């Protein structure tokens, strides 16, 4: 019985997931180095700071490429679930992000609107929406 | 879109995993198709048709609206 290389497909999906995880973790690590390095490691040496930011940026691009490969090899139901989740998360990020920025601009909140808060919100929102969508199709 | 996937699978004594392996999708996808929660892509519908050696219209029943 031909099974459309099911085993290979599973292996490929697993390989893509591991690659994505590796690039994501290395991106987080290079981001941490670029953020804290100037103050704690190389004493604000401009060349090293530029190098750290460039390495982090290049790593981020490779992470995006790995994410694309992972996405393109997903099972068709899984891809639909991820697309719906991404669409909702993108909408939430724009609406919440701009409202948050507006709160800061109009001084309705006593602190600055930090981009890191929005990134954390996007992460939590994506996990939540993905969980709800996965349950919907199970 | 309605389908006879569960009935055909039971008649032929196949598990969702058997069908998923042949089609090249996850077991969750087969489960969602059987429950009518997810409409398969055209290639997947053709592979299901080939698996059961039946025309697509004998497996899937498209209803407008």
XYZ file of C-alpha atoms in Angstrom:
203
model
C 0.000 0.000 0.000
C 1.396 3.360 -1.030
C 1.214 5.701 1.915
C 2.494 8.904 0.261
C 5.764 8.725 2.188
C 3.877 9.216 5.451
C 6.921 8.282 7.536
C 9.135 10.722 5.600
C 6.493 13.431 5.946
C 6.389 12.916 9.723
C 10.188 12.985 9.889
C 10.283 16.160 7.778
C 7.729 17.892 10.043
C 9.723 16.886 13.118
C 12.959 18.118 11.521
C 11.323 21.465 10.656
C 10.013 21.825 14.205
C 13.454 21.152 15.697
C 15.067 23.636 13.278
C 12.476 26.284 14.170
C 13.030 25.698 17.898
C 16.817 25.927 17.433
C 16.639 29.183 15.449
C 14.118 30.657 17.910
C 16.272 29.874 20.940
C 19.420 31.184 19.252
C 17.520 34.350 18.275
C 16.451 34.848 21.916
C 20.051 34.236 23.040
C 21.531 36.733 20.529
C 18.825 39.253 21.506
C 19.831 38.896 25.150
C 23.519 39.311 24.229
C 22.761 42.399 22.102
C 20.618 43.857 24.914
C 22.864 43.232 27.903
C 26.279 42.888 26.246
C 27.021 46.626 25.862
C 26.523 47.221 29.590
C 27.735 43.993 31.193
C 30.194 42.358 28.765
C 31.986 44.777 26.411
C 31.535 48.140 28.129
C 29.647 50.010 25.369
C 32.174 49.219 22.621
C 30.277 50.504 19.531
C 31.747 48.028 17.001
C 30.853 45.045 19.174
C 27.355 46.428 19.770
C 26.771 46.893 16.018
C 28.078 43.361 15.428
C 25.768 41.915 18.118
C 22.732 43.701 16.648
C 23.658 42.532 13.113
C 24.063 38.925 14.272
C 20.712 39.107 16.061
C 19.032 40.545 12.960
C 20.514 37.858 10.671
C 19.468 35.202 13.174
C 15.935 36.628 13.162
C 15.758 36.362 9.365
C 16.862 32.706 9.549
C 14.212 32.097 12.229
C 11.540 33.531 9.895
C 12.742 31.257 7.047
C 12.627 28.241 9.407
C 9.092 29.243 10.443
C 8.042 29.388 6.790
C 9.421 25.873 6.162
C 7.668 24.584 9.275
C 4.404 26.205 8.221
C 4.555 24.911 4.628
C 5.056 21.327 5.815
C 2.172 21.339 8.264
C -0.767 19.006 7.819
C -3.656 20.801 6.027
C -5.881 20.965 9.129
C -2.995 22.164 11.286
C -2.197 24.854 8.675
C -5.822 26.041 8.693
C -5.787 26.210 12.504
C -2.518 28.180 12.471
C -3.717 30.574 9.728
C -6.929 31.359 11.651
C -4.929 31.829 14.849
C -2.403 34.085 13.114
C -5.163 36.206 11.579
C -6.841 36.728 14.949
C -3.526 37.390 16.698
C -2.487 39.931 14.049
C -5.812 41.759 14.439
C -5.510 41.733 18.221
C -1.893 42.933 18.043
C -2.794 45.925 15.847
C -5.891 46.933 17.837
C -4.422 46.348 21.315
C -1.030 47.768 20.294
C -2.475 51.024 18.982
C -4.859 51.402 21.938
C -1.906 50.818 24.289
C 0.147 53.426 22.404
C -2.779 55.851 22.546
C -3.069 55.373 26.303
C 0.586 56.341 26.597
C 0.334 59.299 24.175
C -2.646 60.748 26.044
C -1.002 60.124 29.437
C -3.841 57.907 30.605
C -1.295 55.397 31.931
C 1.466 56.483 34.332
C 4.226 54.541 32.502
C 5.687 54.304 28.978
C 4.140 51.857 26.503
C 6.925 49.288 26.062
C 7.172 47.195 22.885
C 8.155 44.200 25.051
C 4.679 44.251 26.645
C 3.108 44.043 23.189
C 5.406 41.157 22.199
C 4.406 39.282 25.369
C 0.743 40.004 24.655
C 1.127 38.636 21.104
C 2.718 35.443 22.435
C 0.022 34.840 25.038
C -2.793 35.723 22.598
C -1.412 33.333 19.955
C -1.143 30.434 22.422
C -4.679 31.102 23.695
C -6.266 31.403 20.222
C -4.343 28.348 18.959
C -5.608 26.277 21.914
C -9.219 27.381 21.344
C -8.996 26.699 17.583
C -7.397 23.276 18.112
C -10.254 22.310 20.444
C -12.803 23.529 17.875
C -11.567 21.018 15.296
C -11.008 18.040 17.620
C -20.092 19.007 3.292
C -21.368 15.596 4.422
C -19.335 12.442 3.911
C -19.486 8.674 4.388
C -15.931 8.346 5.583
C -16.712 6.806 8.970
C -19.124 4.255 7.470
C -16.691 3.298 4.692
C -13.858 2.997 7.164
C -15.952 0.741 9.428
C -17.087 -1.399 6.476
C -13.469 -1.932 5.429
C -12.227 -2.345 9.008
C -9.680 0.456 8.847
C -8.673 2.713 11.715
C -8.371 6.495 11.418
C -4.614 5.991 11.708
C -4.583 3.557 8.721
C -6.443 6.071 6.580
C -4.316 8.987 7.793
C -1.115 7.112 6.909
C -2.283 6.369 3.385
C -3.578 9.885 2.750
C -0.576 11.592 4.316
C -2.445 13.670 6.885
C -2.755 13.493 10.675
C -5.302 11.320 12.469
C -6.827 14.554 13.824
C -7.503 15.647 10.238
C -9.340 12.393 9.454
C -11.341 12.786 12.675
C -12.284 16.397 11.798
C -13.330 15.361 8.252
C -15.490 12.514 9.616
C -17.206 14.876 12.038
C -17.858 17.361 9.210
C -15.800 20.038 10.950
C -13.225 20.294 8.181
C -13.539 19.985 4.401
C -10.496 18.285 2.872
C -8.446 19.777 0.050
C -8.965 18.417 -3.471
C -5.767 16.266 -3.424
C -6.831 14.763 -0.085
C -10.335 14.058 -1.407
C -8.798 12.298 -4.446
C -6.512 10.231 -2.213
C -9.502 9.194 -0.074
C -11.341 8.279 -3.267
C -8.358 6.179 -4.407
C -8.083 4.522 -0.990
C -11.694 3.307 -1.046
C -11.693 2.760 -4.846
C -14.864 4.851 -5.118
C -15.726 8.044 -7.025
C -15.464 11.216 -4.941
C -19.211 11.893 -5.220
C -19.908 8.493 -3.591
C -17.947 9.594 -0.546
C -18.628 13.328 -0.284
C -21.986 15.001 -0.608
C -21.803 18.720 -1.359
C -24.768 20.785 -0.212
C -25.153 24.424 -1.307
C -25.299 26.962 1.518
